[in-house]
mmCIF file of C-alpha atoms in Angstrom:
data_model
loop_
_atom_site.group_PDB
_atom_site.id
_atom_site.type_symbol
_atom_site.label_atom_id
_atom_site.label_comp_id
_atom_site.label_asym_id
_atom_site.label_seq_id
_atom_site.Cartn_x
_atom_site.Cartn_y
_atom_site.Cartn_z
ATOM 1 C CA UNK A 120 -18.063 -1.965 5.925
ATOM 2 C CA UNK A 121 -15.072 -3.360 3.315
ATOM 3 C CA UNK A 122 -16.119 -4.538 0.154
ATOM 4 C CA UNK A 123 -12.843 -4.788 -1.083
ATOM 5 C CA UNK A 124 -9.667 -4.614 -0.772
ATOM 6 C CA UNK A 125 -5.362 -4.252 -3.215
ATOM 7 C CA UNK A 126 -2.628 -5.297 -1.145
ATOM 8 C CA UNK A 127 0.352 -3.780 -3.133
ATOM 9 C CA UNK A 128 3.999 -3.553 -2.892
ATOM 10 C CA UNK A 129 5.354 0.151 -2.608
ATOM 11 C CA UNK A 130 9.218 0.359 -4.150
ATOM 12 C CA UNK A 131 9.698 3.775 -5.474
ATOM 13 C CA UNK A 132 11.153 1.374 -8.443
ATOM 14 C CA UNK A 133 7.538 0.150 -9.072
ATOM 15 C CA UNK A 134 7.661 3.769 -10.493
ATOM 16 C CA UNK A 135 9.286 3.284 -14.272
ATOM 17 C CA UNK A 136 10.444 6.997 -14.403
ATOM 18 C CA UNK A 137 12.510 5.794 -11.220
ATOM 19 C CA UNK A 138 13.840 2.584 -12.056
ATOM 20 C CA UNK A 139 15.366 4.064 -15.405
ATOM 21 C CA UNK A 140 16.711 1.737 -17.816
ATOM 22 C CA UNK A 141 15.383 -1.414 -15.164
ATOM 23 C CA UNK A 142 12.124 -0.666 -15.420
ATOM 24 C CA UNK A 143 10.682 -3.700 -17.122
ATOM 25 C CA UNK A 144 12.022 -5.533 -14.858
ATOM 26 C CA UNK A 145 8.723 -4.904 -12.479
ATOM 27 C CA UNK A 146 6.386 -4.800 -15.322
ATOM 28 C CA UNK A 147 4.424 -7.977 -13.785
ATOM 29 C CA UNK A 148 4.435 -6.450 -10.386
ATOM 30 C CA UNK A 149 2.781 -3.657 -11.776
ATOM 31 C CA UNK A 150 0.123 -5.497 -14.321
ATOM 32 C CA UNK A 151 -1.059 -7.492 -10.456
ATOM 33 C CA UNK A 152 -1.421 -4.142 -9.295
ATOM 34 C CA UNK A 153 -3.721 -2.974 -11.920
ATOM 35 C CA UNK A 154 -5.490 -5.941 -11.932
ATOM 36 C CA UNK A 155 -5.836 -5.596 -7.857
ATOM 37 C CA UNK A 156 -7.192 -1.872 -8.612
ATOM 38 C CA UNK A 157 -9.599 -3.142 -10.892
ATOM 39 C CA UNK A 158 -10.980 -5.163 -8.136
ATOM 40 C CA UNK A 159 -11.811 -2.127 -6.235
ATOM 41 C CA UNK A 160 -13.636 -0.359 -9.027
ATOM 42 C CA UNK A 161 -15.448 -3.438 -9.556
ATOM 43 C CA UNK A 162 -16.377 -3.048 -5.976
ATOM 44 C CA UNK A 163 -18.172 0.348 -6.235
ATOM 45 C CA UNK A 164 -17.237 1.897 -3.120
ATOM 46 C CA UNK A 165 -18.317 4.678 -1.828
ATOM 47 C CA UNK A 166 -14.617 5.832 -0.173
ATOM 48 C CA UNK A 167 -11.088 4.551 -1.074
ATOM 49 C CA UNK A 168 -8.496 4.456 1.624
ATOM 50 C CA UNK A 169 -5.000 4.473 1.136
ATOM 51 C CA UNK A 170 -2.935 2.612 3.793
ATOM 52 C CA UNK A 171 1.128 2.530 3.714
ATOM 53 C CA UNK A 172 4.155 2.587 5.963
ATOM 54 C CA UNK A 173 5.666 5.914 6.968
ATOM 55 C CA UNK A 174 8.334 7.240 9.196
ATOM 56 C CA UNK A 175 6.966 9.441 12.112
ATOM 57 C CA UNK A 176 6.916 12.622 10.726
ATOM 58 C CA UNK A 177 4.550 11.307 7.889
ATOM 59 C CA UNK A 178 2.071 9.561 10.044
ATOM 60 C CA UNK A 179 -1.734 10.617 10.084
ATOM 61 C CA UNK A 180 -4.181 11.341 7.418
ATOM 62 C CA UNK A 181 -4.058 12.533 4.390
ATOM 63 C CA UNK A 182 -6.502 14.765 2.296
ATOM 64 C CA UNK A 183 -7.716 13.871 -1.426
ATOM 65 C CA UNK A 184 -5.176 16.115 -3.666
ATOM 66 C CA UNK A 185 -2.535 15.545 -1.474
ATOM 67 C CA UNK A 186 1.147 15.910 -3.082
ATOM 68 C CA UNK A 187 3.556 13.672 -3.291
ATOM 69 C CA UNK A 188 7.068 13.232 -5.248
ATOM 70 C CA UNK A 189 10.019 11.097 -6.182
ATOM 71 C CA UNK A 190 12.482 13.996 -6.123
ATOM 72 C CA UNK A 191 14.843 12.106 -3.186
ATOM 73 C CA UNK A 192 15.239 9.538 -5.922
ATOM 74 C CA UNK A 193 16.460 11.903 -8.371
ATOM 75 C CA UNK A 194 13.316 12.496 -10.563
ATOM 76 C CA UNK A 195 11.455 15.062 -11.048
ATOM 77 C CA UNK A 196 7.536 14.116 -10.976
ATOM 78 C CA UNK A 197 5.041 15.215 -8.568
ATOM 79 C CA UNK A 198 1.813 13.200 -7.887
ATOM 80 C CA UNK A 199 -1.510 13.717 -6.519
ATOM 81 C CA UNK A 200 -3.559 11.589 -4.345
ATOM 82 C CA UNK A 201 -6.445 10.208 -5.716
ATOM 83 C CA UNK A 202 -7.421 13.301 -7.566
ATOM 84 C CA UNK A 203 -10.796 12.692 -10.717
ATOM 85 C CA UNK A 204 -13.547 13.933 -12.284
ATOM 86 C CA UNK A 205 -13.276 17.757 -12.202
ATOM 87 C CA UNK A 206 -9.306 18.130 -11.909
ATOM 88 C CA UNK A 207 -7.600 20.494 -14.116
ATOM 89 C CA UNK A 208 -4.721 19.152 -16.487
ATOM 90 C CA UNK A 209 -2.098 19.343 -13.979
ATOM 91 C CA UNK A 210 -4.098 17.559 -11.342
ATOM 92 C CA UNK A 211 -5.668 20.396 -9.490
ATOM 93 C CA UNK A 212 -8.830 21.282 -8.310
ATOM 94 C CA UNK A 213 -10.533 24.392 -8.606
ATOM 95 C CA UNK A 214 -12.365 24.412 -5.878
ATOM 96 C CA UNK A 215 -9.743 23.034 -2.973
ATOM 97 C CA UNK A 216 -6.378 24.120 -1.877
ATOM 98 C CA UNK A 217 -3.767 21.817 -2.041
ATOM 99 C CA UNK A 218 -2.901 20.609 1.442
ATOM 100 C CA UNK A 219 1.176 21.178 2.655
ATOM 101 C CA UNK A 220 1.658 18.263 3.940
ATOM 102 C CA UNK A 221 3.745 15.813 1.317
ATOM 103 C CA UNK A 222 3.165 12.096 1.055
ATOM 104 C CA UNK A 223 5.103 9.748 2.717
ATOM 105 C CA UNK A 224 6.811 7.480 -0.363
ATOM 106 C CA UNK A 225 4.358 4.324 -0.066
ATOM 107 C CA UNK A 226 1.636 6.958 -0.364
ATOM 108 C CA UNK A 227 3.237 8.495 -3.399
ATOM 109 C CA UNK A 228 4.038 5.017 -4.820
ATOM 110 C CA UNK A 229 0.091 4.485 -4.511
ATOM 111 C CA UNK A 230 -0.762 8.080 -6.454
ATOM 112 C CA UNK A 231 0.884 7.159 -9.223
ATOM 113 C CA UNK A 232 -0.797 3.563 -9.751
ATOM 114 C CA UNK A 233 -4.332 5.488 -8.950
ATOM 115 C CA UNK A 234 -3.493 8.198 -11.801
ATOM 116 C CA UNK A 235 -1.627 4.844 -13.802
ATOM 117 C CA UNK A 236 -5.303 3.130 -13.499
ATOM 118 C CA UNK A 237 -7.306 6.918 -14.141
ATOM 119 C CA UNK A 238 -9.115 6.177 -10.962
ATOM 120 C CA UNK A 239 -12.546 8.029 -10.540
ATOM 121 C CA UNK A 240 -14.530 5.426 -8.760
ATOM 122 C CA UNK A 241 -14.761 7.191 -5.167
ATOM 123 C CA UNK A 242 -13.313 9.788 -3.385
ATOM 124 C CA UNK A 243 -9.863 9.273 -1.974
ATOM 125 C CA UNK A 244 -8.024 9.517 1.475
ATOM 126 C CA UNK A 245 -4.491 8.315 2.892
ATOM 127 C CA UNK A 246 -3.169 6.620 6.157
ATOM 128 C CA UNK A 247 0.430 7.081 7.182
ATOM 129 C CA UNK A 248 1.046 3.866 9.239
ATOM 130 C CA UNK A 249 4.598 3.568 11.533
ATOM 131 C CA UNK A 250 6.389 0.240 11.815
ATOM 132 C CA UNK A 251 6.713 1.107 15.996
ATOM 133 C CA UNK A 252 2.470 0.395 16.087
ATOM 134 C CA UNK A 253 1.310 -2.560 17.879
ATOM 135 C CA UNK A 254 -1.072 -5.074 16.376
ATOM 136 C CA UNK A 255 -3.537 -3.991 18.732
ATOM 137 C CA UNK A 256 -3.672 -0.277 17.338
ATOM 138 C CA UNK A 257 -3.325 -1.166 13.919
ATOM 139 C CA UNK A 258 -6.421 -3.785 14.461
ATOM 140 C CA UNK A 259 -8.509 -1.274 16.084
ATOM 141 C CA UNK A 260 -7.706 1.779 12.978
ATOM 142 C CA UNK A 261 -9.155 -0.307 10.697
ATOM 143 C CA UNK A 262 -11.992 -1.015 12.257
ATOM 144 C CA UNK A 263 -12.701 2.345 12.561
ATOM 145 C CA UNK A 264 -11.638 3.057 8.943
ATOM 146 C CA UNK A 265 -14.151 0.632 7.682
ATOM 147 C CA UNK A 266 -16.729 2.624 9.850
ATOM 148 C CA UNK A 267 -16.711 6.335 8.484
ATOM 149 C CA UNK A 268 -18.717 5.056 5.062
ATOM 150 C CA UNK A 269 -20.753 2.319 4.091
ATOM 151 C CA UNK A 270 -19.261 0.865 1.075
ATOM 152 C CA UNK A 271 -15.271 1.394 1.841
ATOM 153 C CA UNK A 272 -12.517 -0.230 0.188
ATOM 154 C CA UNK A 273 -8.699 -0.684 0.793
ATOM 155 C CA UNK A 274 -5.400 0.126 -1.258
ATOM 156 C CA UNK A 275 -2.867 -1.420 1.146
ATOM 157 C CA UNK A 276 0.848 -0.516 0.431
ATOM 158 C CA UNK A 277 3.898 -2.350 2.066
ATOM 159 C CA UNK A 278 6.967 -4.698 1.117
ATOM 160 C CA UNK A 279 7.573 -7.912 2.629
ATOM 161 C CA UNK A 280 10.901 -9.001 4.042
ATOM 162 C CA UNK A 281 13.660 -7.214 2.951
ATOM 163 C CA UNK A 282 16.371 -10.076 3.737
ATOM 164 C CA UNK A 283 16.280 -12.453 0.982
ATOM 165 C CA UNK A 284 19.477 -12.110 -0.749
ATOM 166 C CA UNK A 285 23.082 -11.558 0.035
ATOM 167 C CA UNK A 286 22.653 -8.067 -1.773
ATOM 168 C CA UNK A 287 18.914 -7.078 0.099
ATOM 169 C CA UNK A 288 19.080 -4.226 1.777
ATOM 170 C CA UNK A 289 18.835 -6.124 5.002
ATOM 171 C CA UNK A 290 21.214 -8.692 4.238
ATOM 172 C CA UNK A 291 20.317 -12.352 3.975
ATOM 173 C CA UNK A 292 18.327 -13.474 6.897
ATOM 174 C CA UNK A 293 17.474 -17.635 6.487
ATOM 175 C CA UNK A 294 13.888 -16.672 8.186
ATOM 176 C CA UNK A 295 12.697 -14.158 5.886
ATOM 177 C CA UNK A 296 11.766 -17.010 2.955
ATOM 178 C CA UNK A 297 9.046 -18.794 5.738
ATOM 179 C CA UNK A 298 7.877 -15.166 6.933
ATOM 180 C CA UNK A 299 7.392 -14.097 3.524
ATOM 181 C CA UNK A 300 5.869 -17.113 2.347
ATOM 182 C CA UNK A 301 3.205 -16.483 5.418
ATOM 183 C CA UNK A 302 2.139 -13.828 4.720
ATOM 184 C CA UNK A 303 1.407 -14.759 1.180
ATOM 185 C CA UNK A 304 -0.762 -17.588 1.945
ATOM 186 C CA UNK A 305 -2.355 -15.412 4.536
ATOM 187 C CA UNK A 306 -2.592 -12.967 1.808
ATOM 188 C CA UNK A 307 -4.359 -15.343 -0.252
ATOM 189 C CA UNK A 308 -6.790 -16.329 1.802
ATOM 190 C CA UNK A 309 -7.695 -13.404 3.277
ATOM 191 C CA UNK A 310 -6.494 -15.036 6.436
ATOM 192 C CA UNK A 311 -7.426 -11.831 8.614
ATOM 193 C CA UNK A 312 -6.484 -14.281 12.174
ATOM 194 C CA UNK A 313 -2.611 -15.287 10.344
ATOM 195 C CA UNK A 314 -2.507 -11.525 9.815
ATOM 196 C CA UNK A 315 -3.326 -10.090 13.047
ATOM 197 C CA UNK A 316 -1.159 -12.899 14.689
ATOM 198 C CA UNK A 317 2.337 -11.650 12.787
ATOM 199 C CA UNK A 318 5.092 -11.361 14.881
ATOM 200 C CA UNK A 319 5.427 -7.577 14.760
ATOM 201 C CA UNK A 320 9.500 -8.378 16.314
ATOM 202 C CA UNK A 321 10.742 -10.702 13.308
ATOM 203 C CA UNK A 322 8.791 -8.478 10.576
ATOM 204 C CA UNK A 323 10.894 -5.821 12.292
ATOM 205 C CA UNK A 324 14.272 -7.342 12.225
ATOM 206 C CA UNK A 325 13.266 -8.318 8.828
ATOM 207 C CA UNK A 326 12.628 -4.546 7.925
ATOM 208 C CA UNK A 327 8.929 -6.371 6.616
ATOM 209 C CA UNK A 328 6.961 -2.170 6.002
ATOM 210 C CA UNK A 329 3.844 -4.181 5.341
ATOM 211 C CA UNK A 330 3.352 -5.257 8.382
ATOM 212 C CA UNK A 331 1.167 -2.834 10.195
ATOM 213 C CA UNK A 332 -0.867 -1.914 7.012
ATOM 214 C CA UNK A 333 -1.438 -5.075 6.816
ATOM 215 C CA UNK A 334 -2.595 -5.631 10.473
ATOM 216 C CA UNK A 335 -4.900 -2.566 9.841
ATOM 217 C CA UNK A 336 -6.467 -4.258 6.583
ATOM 218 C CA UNK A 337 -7.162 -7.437 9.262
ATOM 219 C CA UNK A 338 -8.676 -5.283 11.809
ATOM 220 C CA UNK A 339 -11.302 -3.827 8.722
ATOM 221 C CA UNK A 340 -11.978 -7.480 7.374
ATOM 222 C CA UNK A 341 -12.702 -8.747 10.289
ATOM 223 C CA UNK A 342 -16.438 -10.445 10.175
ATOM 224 C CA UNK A 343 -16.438 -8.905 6.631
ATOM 225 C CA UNK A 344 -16.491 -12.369 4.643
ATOM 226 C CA UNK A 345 -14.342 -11.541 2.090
ATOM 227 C CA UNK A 346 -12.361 -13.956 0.108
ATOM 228 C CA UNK A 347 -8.909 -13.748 -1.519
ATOM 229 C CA UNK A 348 -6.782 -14.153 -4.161
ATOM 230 C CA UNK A 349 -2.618 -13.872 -4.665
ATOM 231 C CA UNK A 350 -1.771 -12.226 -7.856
ATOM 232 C CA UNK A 351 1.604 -11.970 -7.680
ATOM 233 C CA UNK A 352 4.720 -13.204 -5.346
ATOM 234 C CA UNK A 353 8.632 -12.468 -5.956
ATOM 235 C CA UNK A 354 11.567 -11.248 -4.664
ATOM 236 C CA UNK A 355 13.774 -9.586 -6.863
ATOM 237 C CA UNK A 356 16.338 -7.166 -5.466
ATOM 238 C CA UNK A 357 16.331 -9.438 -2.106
ATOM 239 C CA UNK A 358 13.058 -7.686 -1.254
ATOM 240 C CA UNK A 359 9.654 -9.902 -0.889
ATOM 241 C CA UNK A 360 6.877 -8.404 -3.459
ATOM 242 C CA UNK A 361 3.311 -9.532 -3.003
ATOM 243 C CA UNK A 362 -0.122 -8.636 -4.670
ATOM 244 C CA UNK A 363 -3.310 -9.451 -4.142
ATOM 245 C CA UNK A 364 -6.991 -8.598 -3.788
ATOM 246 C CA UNK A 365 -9.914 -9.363 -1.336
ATOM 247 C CA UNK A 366 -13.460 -9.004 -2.466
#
């Protein structure tokens, strides 16, 4: 079942070694997305699962230990997914090989706030999600996410529109302010029927990554009872930011 859930934003720029001299400019972003994290620790669960967009080649699972980097942006750090108690200085484990497989970005962007936040709490695995999944598929992985353990809880990575300025990557689209908004109140009260009911064409044209890991967290809440909360809404660079936590 989920106890809990952190829906969080996943800009490489969230990263501070990335965004350089800029960096402050996301330090609320990334104070919500501790204070989401904390809600899962609070939770106690018994197995964290990391869900975030990725381009076909990075779909699928991913292993605890799992490497990831933010080399394609020009810096040299390497993360681990999800690795505690019993890793060496350098993040690895004696007693596992490190899997080949590297992390798609959002799943890298959600390493480094685990190893930010010095999570221990549970063992970790990751979820490669594409944008090309229908709401029906993404509905039914979480469900069966939320079945492999008893106690499970969700680290959801994804950005919202990405058409809110002139200067967003995307342009400036007059729709994305309502879609984004949406989704936000959805957000915050852990509105899993507003969530599975997204249109999955306009989050496309809106180049909304979220989408689908959000339609998986609404497929594991459903019947789950949980309530919400919205720590944190924005837009800066013409991108929609959102944070928040179910419990």
């Amino acid at each position: 079942m989920l106890v809990a859930a952190a829906v969080c934003p996943c800009p490489p720029l969230l990263v501070p070694e990335v965004a350089a001299g800029a960096a402050h400019e996301l330090d609320s972003a990334r104070a919500a997305c501790e204070d989401a994290l904390g809600v899962l620790a609070a939770a106690r669960p018994d197995r964290l699962v990391v869900v975030g967009p990725a381009e076909q080649s990075g779909q699928g699972p991913y292993q605890e230990g799992a490497r990831g980097s933010f080399r394609g942006f020009g810096v040299d750090l390497e993360v681990r997914l999800g690795v505690g108690p019993g890793a060496g200085p350098d993040g690895d484990r004696p007693d596992s090989a490190a899997p080949e497989r590297e992390l798609p970005v959002s799943l890298a962007v959600a390493a480094w706030l685990l190893r930010r936040t010095d999570w221990s709490h549970a063992p970790v695995e990751g979820l490669g999600v594409g944008e090309p999944f229908a709401a029906e598929r993404c509905i039914q992985i979480g469900k069966e996410v939320v079945a492999r353990a008893e106690r499970v809880a969700l680290l959801v990575m994804g950005d919202a529109s990405a058409c809110r300025s002139l200067k967003a990557p995307g342009y400036l689209d007059e729709r994305a302010a309502g879609f984004d908004a949406e989704v936000a109140r959805a957000l915050a009260a852990a509105d899993v029927t507003a969530l599975e009911g997204l249109d999955t064409a306009l989050a496309r044209e809106l180049m909304a990554s979220g989408r689908a890991p959000w339609q998986v967290l609404a497929g594991a809440a459903e019947g789950m009872g949980l309530s919400g909360a919205l720590l944190y809404e924005d837009g800066p660079y013409g991108v929609g930011y959102l944070v928040a936590a179910w419990s």
